[in-house]
Every structure is written in structure tokens, then in C-alpha cells.
CSV table of C-alpha atoms in Angstrom, one decimal:
chain,number,residue,atom,x,y,z
C,187,MET,CA,-9.9,-39.0,-18.9
C,188,SER,CA,-11.2,-36.7,-16.3
C,189,ALA,CA,-10.8,-32.9,-16.9
C,190,PRO,CA,-8.4,-32.3,-13.9
C,191,ALA,CA,-6.0,-35.0,-15.2
C,192,SER,CA,-5.9,-33.5,-18.7
C,193,ASN,CA,-5.3,-30.1,-17.2
C,194,ALA,CA,-2.4,-31.4,-15.1
C,195,SER,CA,-0.7,-33.0,-18.1
C,196,GLN,CA,-1.1,-29.9,-20.3
C,197,PRO,CA,2.4,-29.3,-21.6
C,198,MET,CA,2.3,-25.5,-21.6
C,199,MET,CA,-0.2,-22.7,-20.9
C,200,THR,CA,-1.4,-20.8,-23.9
C,201,SER,CA,-2.5,-17.9,-21.7
C,202,PRO,CA,-0.6,-16.7,-18.7
C,203,GLY,CA,-3.8,-16.9,-16.5
C,204,ASP,CA,-4.0,-18.1,-12.9
C,205,MET,CA,-0.7,-17.1,-11.6
C,206,PHE,CA,-1.8,-16.4,-8.0
C,207,ASN,CA,-1.8,-19.8,-6.5
C,208,LEU,CA,0.6,-22.1,-4.6
C,209,ASP,CA,1.3,-24.2,-7.7
C,210,ASN,CA,3.2,-21.2,-9.2
C,211,PRO,CA,6.8,-21.2,-7.7
C,212,VAL,CA,7.1,-17.4,-8.5
C,213,PHE,CA,4.1,-16.6,-6.4
C,214,CYS,CA,5.3,-18.8,-3.6
C,215,CYS,CA,8.7,-17.0,-3.7
C,216,TYR,CA,6.8,-13.7,-3.6
C,217,LEU,CA,4.8,-14.9,-0.6
C,218,PHE,CA,7.9,-15.7,1.4
C,219,TRP,CA,9.8,-12.5,0.7
C,220,ALA,CA,6.7,-10.2,1.0
C,221,THR,CA,6.1,-11.8,4.4
C,222,VAL,CA,9.7,-11.1,5.4
C,223,LEU,CA,9.3,-7.4,4.4
C,224,VAL,CA,5.9,-7.1,6.2
C,225,VAL,CA,7.5,-8.4,9.4
C,226,LYS,CA,10.5,-6.1,8.9
C,227,MET,CA,8.2,-3.1,8.5
C,228,LEU,CA,6.1,-4.0,11.5
C,229,LEU,CA,9.3,-4.3,13.6
C,230,MET,CA,10.0,-0.7,12.8
C,231,SER,CA,7.0,0.3,14.9
C,232,LEU,CA,8.4,-1.8,17.8
C,233,LEU,CA,11.9,-0.2,17.3
C,234,THR,CA,10.3,3.2,17.5
C,235,ALA,CA,8.6,2.2,20.7
C,236,VAL,CA,11.9,0.9,22.1
C,237,GLN,CA,13.5,4.3,21.4
C,238,ARG,CA,10.6,6.2,22.9
C,239,PHE,CA,10.9,4.3,26.2
C,240,ARG,CA,14.7,4.4,26.2
C,241,TYR,CA,14.8,8.2,25.8
C,242,LYS,CA,11.4,8.8,27.4
C,243,ILE,CA,10.1,10.8,24.4
C,244,PHE,CA,6.3,10.5,24.1
C,245,PRO,CA,4.2,12.6,21.7
C,246,ASN,CA,0.8,12.2,23.4
C,247,GLN,CA,-0.4,13.3,26.9
C,248,GLU,CA,-1.9,9.8,27.6
C,249,ASP,CA,1.5,8.1,26.8
C,250,LEU,CA,3.4,9.7,29.7
C,251,PHE,CA,4.1,6.4,31.6
C,252,PHE,CA,6.6,8.1,33.9
C,253,LYS,CA,6.1,10.9,36.4
C,254,ASN,CA,7.3,14.5,35.7
C,255,LEU,CA,7.4,14.0,32.0
C,256,GLU,CA,6.0,16.3,29.3
C,257,VAL,CA,5.2,15.5,25.7
C,258,GLN,CA,8.2,15.9,23.5
C,259,PHE,CA,9.0,15.8,19.8
C,260,ASP,CA,12.1,15.9,17.6
C,261,ASP,CA,14.4,13.7,19.5
C,262,PRO,CA,17.1,12.7,17.0
C,263,HIS,CA,17.2,9.0,18.1
C,264,VAL,CA,13.4,8.6,17.7
C,265,GLU,CA,13.2,10.7,14.5
C,266,ARG,CA,15.9,8.6,12.8
C,267,VAL,CA,13.9,5.4,13.2
C,268,ARG,CA,10.8,7.2,12.1
C,269,ARG,CA,12.5,8.5,8.9
C,270,ALA,CA,13.7,5.0,8.2
C,271,HIS,CA,10.1,3.7,8.7
C,272,ARG,CA,8.6,6.4,6.5
C,273,ASN,CA,11.2,5.5,3.8
C,274,ASP,CA,10.0,1.9,4.1
C,275,MET,CA,6.4,3.0,3.5
C,276,GLU,CA,7.5,5.1,0.5
C,277,ASN,CA,9.3,2.3,-1.2
C,278,ILE,CA,8.2,-1.1,0.1
C,279,LEU,CA,4.4,-0.6,-0.1
C,280,PRO,CA,4.5,0.4,-3.8
C,281,TYR,CA,6.9,-2.5,-4.4
C,282,PHE,CA,4.4,-4.9,-2.8
C,283,ILE,CA,1.8,-3.9,-5.4
C,284,MET,CA,4.2,-3.7,-8.3
C,285,SER,CA,5.8,-7.1,-7.7
C,286,LEU,CA,2.4,-8.7,-7.1
C,287,ILE,CA,1.0,-7.5,-10.5
C,288,TYR,CA,4.4,-8.3,-12.2
C,289,ILE,CA,3.7,-12.0,-11.4
C,290,SER,CA,0.6,-11.8,-13.6
C,291,THR,CA,2.8,-11.3,-16.6
C,292,ASN,CA,4.2,-14.8,-16.1
C,293,PRO,CA,7.9,-13.8,-15.8
C,294,ASN,CA,10.8,-16.2,-16.1
C,295,ALA,CA,10.9,-17.9,-12.7
C,296,THR,CA,14.6,-17.5,-12.1
C,297,VAL,CA,14.6,-13.8,-12.9
C,298,ALA,CA,11.5,-13.1,-10.9
C,299,CYS,CA,12.6,-15.0,-7.8
C,300,ASN,CA,16.0,-13.5,-7.7
C,301,LEU,CA,14.5,-10.0,-8.1
C,302,PHE,CA,12.3,-10.7,-5.0
C,303,ARG,CA,15.3,-11.9,-3.0
C,304,VAL,CA,17.7,-9.1,-3.9
C,305,ALA,CA,15.1,-6.4,-3.4
C,306,SER,CA,14.1,-7.8,0.1
C,307,VAL,CA,17.7,-8.3,1.3
C,308,ALA,CA,18.6,-4.8,0.1
C,309,ARG,CA,15.8,-3.3,2.2
C,310,ILE,CA,16.9,-5.3,5.3
C,311,ILE,CA,20.4,-3.8,4.7
C,312,HIS,CA,18.8,-0.4,4.3
C,313,THR,CA,17.2,-0.7,7.8
C,314,LEU,CA,20.4,-1.9,9.4
C,315,VAL,CA,22.5,1.0,8.1
C,316,TYR,CA,19.9,3.6,8.6
C,317,ALA,CA,18.0,2.8,11.8
C,318,VAL,CA,20.0,0.2,13.7
C,319,TYR,CA,23.6,1.2,13.3
C,320,PRO,CA,24.2,4.4,11.1
C,321,VAL,CA,27.0,3.7,8.6
C,322,PRO,CA,28.6,6.3,6.2
C,323,GLN,CA,27.2,6.8,2.8
C,324,PRO,CA,26.8,5.5,0.1
C,325,SER,CA,25.7,2.3,1.9
C,326,ARG,CA,22.2,3.5,2.4
C,327,ILE,CA,21.9,5.1,-1.1
C,328,LEU,CA,22.9,1.8,-2.7
C,329,ALA,CA,20.5,-0.3,-0.6
C,330,PHE,CA,17.7,2.2,-1.4
C,331,ALA,CA,18.6,2.3,-5.1
C,332,THR,CA,18.5,-1.5,-5.4
C,333,MET,CA,14.8,-1.9,-4.6
C,334,LEU,CA,14.0,1.3,-6.6
C,335,LEU,CA,15.6,0.0,-9.8
C,336,ILE,CA,14.0,-3.4,-9.4
C,337,THR,CA,10.6,-1.8,-9.0
C,338,PHE,CA,11.3,0.4,-12.1
C,339,TYR,CA,12.3,-2.8,-14.1
C,340,MET,CA,9.0,-4.6,-13.1
C,341,ALA,CA,7.1,-1.4,-14.0
C,342,ALA,CA,8.7,-1.4,-17.4
C,343,VAL,CA,7.8,-5.1,-18.0
C,344,VAL,CA,4.2,-4.6,-16.9
C,345,ALA,CA,3.6,-1.3,-18.7
C,346,LEU,CA,5.0,-2.6,-22.0
C,347,ARG,CA,2.8,-5.7,-21.7
C,348,THR,CA,-0.4,-3.7,-21.1
C,349,LEU,CA,0.3,-0.6,-23.1
C,350,SER,CA,-2.7,-1.3,-25.4
C,351,PHE,CA,-5.0,-0.8,-22.5
C,352,ILE,CA,-4.0,2.8,-21.8
L,31,MET,CA,-14.2,-32.1,-27.4
L,32,SER,CA,-11.2,-31.4,-25.1
L,33,ALA,CA,-11.9,-29.5,-21.9
L,34,PRO,CA,-9.7,-26.4,-22.7
L,35,ALA,CA,-11.6,-26.0,-26.0
L,36,SER,CA,-15.0,-26.2,-24.4
L,37,ASN,CA,-13.8,-23.6,-21.8
L,38,ALA,CA,-12.7,-21.3,-24.5
L,39,SER,CA,-16.0,-21.4,-26.4
L,40,GLN,CA,-17.9,-21.0,-23.1
L,41,PRO,CA,-20.3,-18.1,-24.0
L,42,MET,CA,-20.5,-16.5,-20.6
L,43,MET,CA,-19.2,-17.1,-17.1
L,44,THR,CA,-21.7,-18.3,-14.5
L,45,SER,CA,-19.5,-17.2,-11.7
L,46,PRO,CA,-17.3,-14.1,-11.7
L,47,GLY,CA,-14.2,-16.1,-10.7
L,48,ASP,CA,-10.7,-15.8,-12.1
L,49,MET,CA,-10.6,-12.1,-12.7
L,50,PHE,CA,-6.9,-11.6,-12.0
L,51,ASN,CA,-5.3,-12.7,-15.3
L,52,LEU,CA,-4.3,-11.1,-18.6
L,53,ASP,CA,-7.4,-12.4,-20.4
L,54,ASN,CA,-9.4,-9.9,-18.4
L,55,PRO,CA,-9.2,-6.4,-20.1
L,56,VAL,CA,-10.2,-4.7,-16.8
L,57,PHE,CA,-7.3,-6.3,-15.0
L,58,CYS,CA,-4.9,-5.3,-17.8
L,59,CYS,CA,-6.1,-1.7,-17.6
L,60,TYR,CA,-5.6,-1.9,-13.8
L,61,LEU,CA,-2.0,-3.2,-14.4
L,62,PHE,CA,-1.2,-0.3,-16.7
L,63,TRP,CA,-2.5,2.5,-14.6
L,64,ALA,CA,-1.3,1.0,-11.3
L,65,THR,CA,2.1,0.8,-12.8
L,66,VAL,CA,1.9,4.5,-13.8
L,67,LEU,CA,1.0,5.5,-10.3
L,68,VAL,CA,3.7,3.3,-8.7
L,69,VAL,CA,6.3,5.0,-10.9
L,70,LYS,CA,4.8,8.4,-10.1
L,71,MET,CA,5.1,7.7,-6.4
L,72,LEU,CA,8.7,6.5,-6.6
L,73,LEU,CA,9.6,9.7,-8.6
L,74,MET,CA,8.5,11.7,-5.5
L,75,SER,CA,11.4,10.2,-3.6
L,76,LEU,CA,13.8,11.4,-6.4
L,77,LEU,CA,12.1,14.8,-6.4
L,78,THR,CA,12.7,15.1,-2.7
L,79,ALA,CA,16.3,14.2,-3.2
L,80,VAL,CA,16.6,16.8,-6.0
L,81,GLN,CA,15.2,19.4,-3.6
L,82,ARG,CA,17.6,18.3,-0.8
L,83,PHE,CA,20.6,18.7,-3.0
L,84,ARG,CA,19.4,22.0,-4.5
L,85,TYR,CA,18.8,23.6,-1.2
L,86,LYS,CA,21.4,21.5,0.7
L,87,ILE,CA,19.0,20.4,3.4
L,88,PHE,CA,19.9,17.0,4.8
L,89,PRO,CA,18.3,15.3,7.8
L,90,ASN,CA,21.1,12.8,8.7
L,91,GLN,CA,24.7,13.4,9.8
L,92,GLU,CA,26.0,10.8,7.3
L,93,ASP,CA,24.2,12.6,4.4
L,94,LEU,CA,26.3,15.8,4.6
L,95,PHE,CA,27.9,15.6,1.2
L,96,PHE,CA,29.2,19.1,1.3
L,97,LYS,CA,31.6,20.8,3.8
L,98,ASN,CA,30.5,23.1,6.5
L,99,LEU,CA,26.9,21.8,6.5
L,100,GLU,CA,24.8,20.8,9.5
L,101,VAL,CA,21.7,18.7,9.6
L,102,GLN,CA,18.6,20.8,8.8
L,103,PHE,CA,14.9,20.3,8.8
L,104,ASP,CA,11.7,22.2,8.0
L,105,ASP,CA,12.9,23.7,4.7
L,106,PRO,CA,9.7,24.8,2.9
L,107,HIS,CA,10.8,23.6,-0.5
L,108,VAL,CA,11.7,20.1,0.8
L,109,GLU,CA,8.6,19.9,3.1
L,110,ARG,CA,6.2,20.7,0.3
L,111,VAL,CA,7.4,17.8,-1.8
L,112,ARG,CA,7.3,15.5,1.4
L,113,ARG,CA,3.7,16.6,2.1
L,114,ALA,CA,2.7,15.8,-1.5
L,115,HIS,CA,4.4,12.4,-1.1
L,116,ARG,CA,2.7,11.7,2.2
L,117,ASN,CA,-0.6,12.6,0.6
L,118,ASP,CA,0.1,10.1,-2.2
L,119,MET,CA,0.7,7.4,0.4
L,120,GLU,CA,-2.5,8.3,2.2
L,121,ASN,CA,-4.6,8.1,-0.9
L,122,ILE,CA,-3.0,6.0,-3.7
L,123,LEU,CA,-1.9,3.1,-1.5
L,124,PRO,CA,-5.5,2.4,-0.2
L,125,TYR,CA,-6.7,3.0,-3.8
L,126,PHE,CA,-4.3,0.2,-5.1
L,127,ILE,CA,-6.0,-2.3,-2.8
L,128,MET,CA,-9.5,-1.0,-3.3
L,129,SER,CA,-9.3,-1.0,-7.1
L,130,LEU,CA,-7.6,-4.4,-7.1
L,131,ILE,CA,-10.4,-6.1,-5.1
L,132,TYR,CA,-13.0,-4.1,-7.0
L,133,ILE,CA,-12.0,-6.1,-10.1
L,134,SER,CA,-13.0,-9.3,-8.4
L,135,THR,CA,-16.7,-8.1,-8.5
L,136,ASN,CA,-16.5,-8.4,-12.3
L,137,PRO,CA,-17.5,-4.7,-13.0
L,138,ASN,CA,-18.6,-3.4,-16.3
L,139,ALA,CA,-15.3,-3.0,-18.3
L,140,THR,CA,-16.0,0.5,-19.7
L,141,VAL,CA,-16.9,1.8,-16.3
L,142,ALA,CA,-14.0,0.2,-14.5
L,143,CYS,CA,-11.3,1.2,-17.0
L,144,ASN,CA,-12.5,4.8,-17.1
L,145,LEU,CA,-12.4,5.0,-13.3
L,146,PHE,CA,-8.8,3.7,-13.4
L,147,ARG,CA,-7.9,6.3,-16.0
L,148,VAL,CA,-9.6,9.3,-14.4
L,149,ALA,CA,-8.3,8.5,-10.9
L,150,SER,CA,-4.7,8.1,-12.2
L,151,VAL,CA,-4.7,11.2,-14.3
L,152,ALA,CA,-6.2,13.1,-11.3
L,153,ARG,CA,-3.3,12.1,-9.1
L,154,ILE,CA,-0.8,13.1,-11.7
L,155,ILE,CA,-2.4,16.5,-11.8
L,156,HIS,CA,-2.4,16.6,-8.0
L,157,THR,CA,1.4,16.1,-8.0
L,158,LEU,CA,1.9,18.8,-10.6
L,159,VAL,CA,-0.2,21.5,-8.9
L,160,TYR,CA,1.1,20.6,-5.4
L,161,ALA,CA,4.8,19.6,-5.7
L,162,VAL,CA,6.0,20.7,-9.1
L,163,TYR,CA,4.4,24.1,-9.7
L,164,PRO,CA,2.1,25.3,-6.9
L,165,VAL,CA,-1.2,26.6,-8.3
L,166,PRO,CA,-4.0,28.4,-6.5
L,167,GLN,CA,-6.8,26.3,-5.0
L,168,PRO,CA,-9.2,24.7,-5.7
L,169,SER,CA,-7.1,22.8,-8.3
L,170,ARG,CA,-5.5,20.6,-5.7
L,171,ILE,CA,-8.7,19.9,-3.8
L,172,LEU,CA,-10.4,18.9,-7.1
L,173,ALA,CA,-7.6,16.5,-8.0
L,174,PHE,CA,-7.6,15.1,-4.5
L,175,ALA,CA,-11.4,14.7,-4.4
L,176,THR,CA,-11.5,12.8,-7.8
L,177,MET,CA,-9.6,9.8,-6.6
L,178,LEU,CA,-11.2,9.9,-3.2
L,179,LEU,CA,-14.7,9.8,-4.6
L,180,ILE,CA,-13.7,7.0,-7.1
L,181,THR,CA,-12.3,5.0,-4.2
L,182,PHE,CA,-15.5,5.5,-2.2
L,183,TYR,CA,-17.6,4.4,-5.2
L,184,MET,CA,-15.6,1.2,-5.5
L,185,ALA,CA,-15.9,0.6,-1.8
L,186,ALA,CA,-19.6,0.9,-2.0
L,187,VAL,CA,-19.8,-1.6,-4.9
L,188,VAL,CA,-17.6,-4.1,-3.0
L,189,ALA,CA,-19.2,-3.6,0.4
L,190,LEU,CA,-22.8,-4.1,-1.0
L,191,ARG,CA,-21.7,-7.2,-2.9
L,192,THR,CA,-20.1,-8.8,0.2
L,193,LEU,CA,-22.3,-7.5,2.9
L,194,SER,CA,-23.5,-11.0,3.9
L,195,PHE,CA,-20.0,-11.9,4.9
L,196,ILE,CA,-19.8,-9.2,7.6
M,53,MET,CA,-21.6,-34.3,-17.9
M,54,SER,CA,-20.3,-30.9,-19.0
M,55,ALA,CA,-16.9,-29.8,-17.5
M,56,PRO,CA,-18.4,-26.9,-15.4
M,57,ALA,CA,-20.9,-29.2,-13.8
M,58,SER,CA,-18.3,-31.7,-12.8
M,59,ASN,CA,-16.2,-28.9,-11.4
M,60,ALA,CA,-19.1,-27.7,-9.3
M,61,SER,CA,-19.7,-31.1,-7.8
M,62,GLN,CA,-16.0,-31.7,-7.1
M,63,PRO,CA,-16.0,-32.8,-3.4
M,64,MET,CA,-12.6,-31.2,-2.4
M,65,MET,CA,-9.8,-29.3,-4.1
M,66,THR,CA,-6.5,-31.2,-4.4
M,67,SER,CA,-4.6,-28.0,-4.8
M,68,PRO,CA,-5.3,-24.8,-2.9
M,69,GLY,CA,-5.4,-22.8,-6.2
M,70,ASP,CA,-7.8,-20.1,-7.2
M,71,MET,CA,-8.6,-18.5,-3.9
M,72,PHE,CA,-9.2,-15.0,-5.2
M,73,ASN,CA,-12.7,-15.2,-6.4
M,74,LEU,CA,-16.2,-14.6,-5.1
M,75,ASP,CA,-16.8,-18.3,-4.7
M,76,ASN,CA,-14.4,-18.3,-1.8
M,77,PRO,CA,-16.1,-17.1,1.4
M,78,VAL,CA,-12.8,-16.2,3.0
M,79,PHE,CA,-12.0,-13.9,0.1
M,80,CYS,CA,-15.5,-12.4,0.3
M,81,CYS,CA,-15.0,-11.7,4.0
M,82,TYR,CA,-11.6,-10.2,3.2
M,83,LEU,CA,-13.3,-8.0,0.6
M,84,PHE,CA,-15.8,-6.6,3.1
M,85,TRP,CA,-13.4,-5.9,5.9
M,86,ALA,CA,-10.7,-4.5,3.7
M,87,THR,CA,-13.2,-2.2,2.2
M,88,VAL,CA,-14.2,-1.0,5.7
M,89,LEU,CA,-10.6,-0.3,6.6
M,90,VAL,CA,-10.0,1.5,3.3
M,91,VAL,CA,-13.0,3.8,4.0
M,92,LYS,CA,-11.8,4.3,7.6
M,93,MET,CA,-8.4,5.3,6.4
M,94,LEU,CA,-9.7,7.8,3.8
M,95,LEU,CA,-11.9,9.3,6.4
M,96,MET,CA,-8.8,10.2,8.4
M,97,SER,CA,-7.9,12.6,5.5
M,98,LEU,CA,-11.3,14.3,5.9
M,99,LEU,CA,-10.9,14.4,9.7
M,100,THR,CA,-7.6,16.1,9.3
M,101,ALA,CA,-9.3,18.6,7.0
M,102,VAL,CA,-12.0,19.2,9.5
M,103,GLN,CA,-9.4,19.9,12.2
M,104,ARG,CA,-7.5,22.2,9.8
M,105,PHE,CA,-10.6,24.3,9.2
M,106,ARG,CA,-11.7,24.2,12.8
M,107,TYR,CA,-8.4,25.6,14.1
M,108,LYS,CA,-7.5,27.4,10.9
M,109,ILE,CA,-4.1,25.6,10.6
M,110,PHE,CA,-2.9,25.4,7.0
M,111,PRO,CA,0.5,24.2,5.8
M,112,ASN,CA,0.5,25.7,2.3
M,113,GLN,CA,0.4,29.3,1.2
M,114,GLU,CA,-2.4,28.5,-1.4
M,115,ASP,CA,-4.6,26.9,1.3
M,116,LEU,CA,-5.1,30.1,3.3
M,117,PHE,CA,-8.9,30.4,2.7
M,118,PHE,CA,-9.3,33.1,5.3
M,119,LYS,CA,-7.8,36.6,5.5
M,120,ASN,CA,-5.0,37.5,7.7
M,121,LEU,CA,-3.8,33.9,8.1
M,122,GLU,CA,-0.2,32.6,7.8
M,123,VAL,CA,0.9,29.0,7.2
M,124,GLN,CA,1.2,27.2,10.5
M,125,PHE,CA,2.4,23.8,11.7
M,126,ASP,CA,2.6,21.7,14.8
M,127,ASP,CA,-1.0,22.4,16.1
M,128,PRO,CA,-1.6,19.7,18.6
M,129,HIS,CA,-5.2,19.0,17.4
M,130,VAL,CA,-4.2,18.6,13.8
M,131,GLU,CA,-1.0,16.6,14.6
M,132,ARG,CA,-2.9,14.1,16.8
M,133,VAL,CA,-5.1,13.1,13.8
M,134,ARG,CA,-2.0,13.0,11.5
M,135,ARG,CA,-0.2,10.7,14.0
M,136,ALA,CA,-3.2,8.4,14.1
M,137,HIS,CA,-3.3,8.5,10.3
M,138,ARG,CA,0.4,7.7,10.0
M,139,ASN,CA,-0.1,4.8,12.4
M,140,ASP,CA,-2.9,3.5,10.1
M,141,MET,CA,-0.5,3.6,7.2
M,142,GLU,CA,2.2,1.8,9.1
M,143,ASN,CA,-0.1,-1.0,10.2
M,144,ILE,CA,-3.1,-1.3,8.0
M,145,LEU,CA,-1.3,-1.1,4.6
M,146,PRO,CA,1.1,-4.0,5.4
M,147,TYR,CA,-1.9,-5.9,6.9
M,148,PHE,CA,-3.8,-5.5,3.5
M,149,ILE,CA,-1.0,-7.3,1.7
M,150,MET,CA,-0.3,-9.9,4.5
M,151,SER,CA,-4.0,-10.9,4.8
M,152,LEU,CA,-4.5,-11.0,1.1
M,153,ILE,CA,-1.6,-13.4,0.5
M,154,TYR,CA,-2.6,-15.4,3.6
M,155,ILE,CA,-5.8,-16.3,1.7
M,156,SER,CA,-3.8,-18.1,-0.9
M,157,THR,CA,-2.7,-20.7,1.8
M,158,ASN,CA,-6.4,-21.8,1.9
M,159,PRO,CA,-6.8,-21.2,5.7
M,160,ASN,CA,-9.7,-22.5,7.7
M,161,ALA,CA,-12.6,-20.3,6.9
M,162,THR,CA,-13.8,-19.7,10.5
M,163,VAL,CA,-10.3,-18.8,11.7
M,164,ALA,CA,-9.5,-16.5,8.8
M,165,CYS,CA,-12.8,-14.7,8.8
M,166,ASN,CA,-12.7,-14.0,12.5
M,167,LEU,CA,-9.1,-12.8,12.2
M,168,PHE,CA,-10.3,-10.3,9.6
M,169,ARG,CA,-13.2,-9.2,11.8
M,170,VAL,CA,-11.2,-8.8,15.0
M,171,ALA,CA,-8.3,-7.0,13.3
M,172,SER,CA,-10.6,-4.5,11.6
M,173,VAL,CA,-12.7,-3.7,14.6
M,174,ALA,CA,-9.5,-3.3,16.7
M,175,ARG,CA,-8.3,-0.6,14.2
M,176,ILE,CA,-11.6,1.2,14.3
M,177,ILE,CA,-11.3,1.3,18.1
M,178,HIS,CA,-7.7,2.5,17.7
M,179,THR,CA,-8.9,5.4,15.7
M,180,LEU,CA,-11.7,6.3,18.2
M,181,VAL,CA,-9.4,6.3,21.2
M,182,TYR,CA,-6.6,8.0,19.5
M,183,ALA,CA,-8.0,10.6,17.1
M,184,VAL,CA,-11.6,11.1,17.9
M,185,TYR,CA,-11.8,11.0,21.7
M,186,PRO,CA,-8.4,10.5,23.5
M,187,VAL,CA,-8.8,7.8,26.2
M,188,PRO,CA,-6.2,6.8,28.8
M,189,GLN,CA,-3.8,4.0,28.0
M,190,PRO,CA,-3.6,1.0,27.6
M,191,SER,CA,-6.7,1.2,25.4
M,192,ARG,CA,-4.7,2.4,22.4
M,193,ILE,CA,-1.9,0.0,22.9
M,194,LEU,CA,-4.3,-3.0,23.1
M,195,ALA,CA,-6.1,-2.0,19.9
M,196,PHE,CA,-2.7,-1.5,18.2
M,197,ALA,CA,-1.3,-4.9,19.4
M,198,THR,CA,-4.4,-6.8,18.2
M,199,MET,CA,-3.9,-6.2,14.5
M,200,LEU,CA,-0.1,-6.4,15.0
M,201,LEU,CA,-0.3,-9.9,16.5
M,202,ILE,CA,-2.9,-11.0,13.9
M,203,THR,CA,-0.5,-9.9,11.1
M,204,PHE,CA,2.4,-11.7,12.7
M,205,TYR,CA,0.3,-14.9,13.0
M,206,MET,CA,-0.6,-14.7,9.3
M,207,ALA,CA,3.1,-14.0,8.5
M,208,ALA,CA,4.1,-17.2,10.4
M,209,VAL,CA,1.5,-19.2,8.5
M,210,VAL,CA,2.6,-18.0,5.1
M,211,ALA,CA,6.4,-18.1,5.8
M,212,LEU,CA,6.2,-21.7,7.1
M,213,ARG,CA,4.2,-22.7,4.1
M,214,THR,CA,6.6,-21.1,1.6
M,215,LEU,CA,9.9,-21.6,3.4
M,216,SER,CA,11.3,-23.9,0.7
M,217,PHE,CA,11.2,-21.0,-1.8
M,218,ILE,CA,13.6,-18.8,0.2
């Protein structure tokens, strides 16, 4: 008869409140794949550092760890990784917010979880074909477009749901 | 007499918990305008792509979709859009987090919603006068300062509220 | 005997739901330090502007506030601040998401709050030794590694907790 028990046996929610907790499998799936993408993004910093040491290209005076070096920019191996990293920031960071707030609309669990999975795997592929081992197009464009379209879909769902609050 | 019914008829909250759900009009307003800004930011990627194809400026060997092209950087038309896009990342992404956590302080609904509206419209104007059709200053500075000051205001509210947790 | 009173006297939560409200000291600590980092990041924009006016380096035609100036790039004083700012975006923005979702796992309050404090102070030091007053290495590397390792630790906690939702 206690209040918590009656809440647990409640057959369905009348309001889609309280989505952001570990009882919600969609939020748990978001947690896992957002974590994967955060780690992937941070590894880009380390990949840039690897390239800098490999080709001895350092942009700051205080970073010249080897003798007879000068600061240098515009090395193609370093810049390729930096462009891939910047592309991550341009796409994954807005996706983090978009997919997080999309959860609040109480989406179908199967749809939402698969969107998170596909978008995350697509960005891992994007990094591989851009920064790790360059592959002919359209591989990179397809990987890029996958997360972009998924983010646009989530944006459409959220915007239609909240249009009256414009 | 059931617990849900008594919650629904509860006249006012004693604690500002549970702000992040669709029953909270401030959160709904955030959802709508954050979605608008996410879409606006992602369109910057497409605008960069448009400029790259228009002026045939590609930074990667595998992107040379036309014959007799070489990789090229520092084209003013492409770089202008990229600067506007970077400025978006510098300002809108921190704003997303700041305005999201500002909601948890249970702000006045009219104030909060209008801050979201003004900040979002200001950044749309910023993009128009920076990347789409360059306009003399101080139009861009004013658009930039609007969201900046709103974010600082929200930061002050949140920091004062949580100062004891330093 | 009312439901709110019985909730308040509840000795422990059976489910780690509802972490994102001001009743949770871990969330409050996150609010404070995330706000500090948002303000710190936005100040980088202003520091860049200070350097631009100091050395009269402007990248857009419409920004030439002084006579007889031309657009200019690649000034070392301006670029140093911009590299520090970009490094902030690469590290702090993923940290914002990672530490926010880490709260949902109901971490030990002492551990979580101290991670937030150390990570935030480390990034303030990073800015000081990179953009304000350049200091010999490894000061910057250590400040950079501190937040990076904390973010990786949070990622490990969240990923292990949500691994079944892969």
C-alpha cells in the first residue's frame, strides 16, 4: 500500500516525465553510446599528439622537445587529424545535446536505441576513413551524412512536439 | 486518495526538483530553441560544403571531385563561413549546457523563455550578418554580445545558487 | 502521513533515479563548477578580442576599426589564444556531457565532487600557462592530462554500468 509500490505497478505513464534515470533503457543506451563517442573524441587529441611527435611538428615555442627545432604549422599529416577532430566537434557535440533532449519526448525504445547505435558507429567509421587510413570518397560523406540525418530527424521530432512553446 | 492524484493536485513544489520533463514549460521552450540552434549549427557544415563546391576549394586529396584540381586552403569565401561556424561552437555549445543547467534552478518562466528566444534569434542574426551576407559592424558584435551576456546572466544565477558547493 | 513527507523521510533510494535536481549535492557541485568552466571558456573569446585590438589583427574586412589596416592572419599572439580556446572546446565540451551523465550513475558524493573540482581547477591552470603567461612544459601537459584522465575515469564508470545496453 506504500506510495513507491503503487508507482512501480503503475501500468503506463500519463506524462512522459522523468526520462533521465537508469530505469529508462533509452537513457541507458544513450549513456553507453555517448560515452563511446566522448572517448573517441578525446582519442583524437592523443592521435594529434602522436602525429606531432612522429613528424616533429610543434606549434608552441615551449613544446620543442627536441633540439634544433622551430615551431611549425600546416603539416599535412597533423592537419588531416585536426580537420577530422574539428569535424567531430561540429557534428558530435550538437548531436550530444540533440539526442539527450530527444529522450525527453519519450521516443519508442527500439527506434531511439538503434538511432544512437547507428549514429555512433557511423562517426567511428568517419574517423577511420578520414584520420586513420584515408579511403576514397564517398565513404566519408556517407559516414558524415548518417549522423547528420539522424540529428535532423531527432530535431524534427522535438521541434514538432514543442512547437507551441515558440 | 491515490498518490498520483495527490501529486497532481499539489499546489506548489517545496523543492525545485524534476525540472527536466515536458510538464515544465521552461524546459519545453528550451527544447524548441535548442533544437533551432542545433539545426542552425549543422546547416553551417552544409553552407561550408556549398562554398567548397562553388569555389572548388577542397582540403583533402580524396575530395577532388573535379579533374585538374589540387588541394587548396585559405580561400576567403570558405574561411569566412568556417570562422562563423567556429564562433558558433565557441558560443552556442557552452550556452547549451549553461541554459540547460539554468533550468534546474526553477527560474521564472517568462524570464527564462524570453532569454532562450532572444539568445537564439541573436545567433541566427549573427550567422546572417557574418556568413550569409556580410554587413558592416557593429551588427555582428551586437548579435554576438547578446547571447554572451545572456549566458553570463544565467551563469551568475546558477553560481550564486550553488555557491555553497564550491 | 502525506506522500511528500514519507518521501522525505525515505532512508535510502532503491533506484538511482532523479539525480538531476537541487536536492542532490553532486548535481549542485556540478552546477557550480560547470558554470565556472562555461565562464572561463567565454572569457577566451574576450581574450582573443583583446589580443586582436592590441596587435590590430582582424580577419574580416568589416572588422577594420582603424584606418590603413588590412585583414591579417597568423599573428602568433592571437593564434596562441585561439589554440588554447580550441583546446578548451576539444576537452571541456565533451567533459560537460561526460560528467553530467556520470551523475546519473549515483556516484559517491565525495569522489564525484572532488573530481569536478580538480578537473575544473586543472583547466583554469591550463589556460593560465597556455594563453595568459606561457610557462615551460610539462605544466601545460599535466593540466591537460588531469581533466583527460578524469573524463576517461567517468567514461569507464558509465560504460561498465550501461554495458548491457550496447
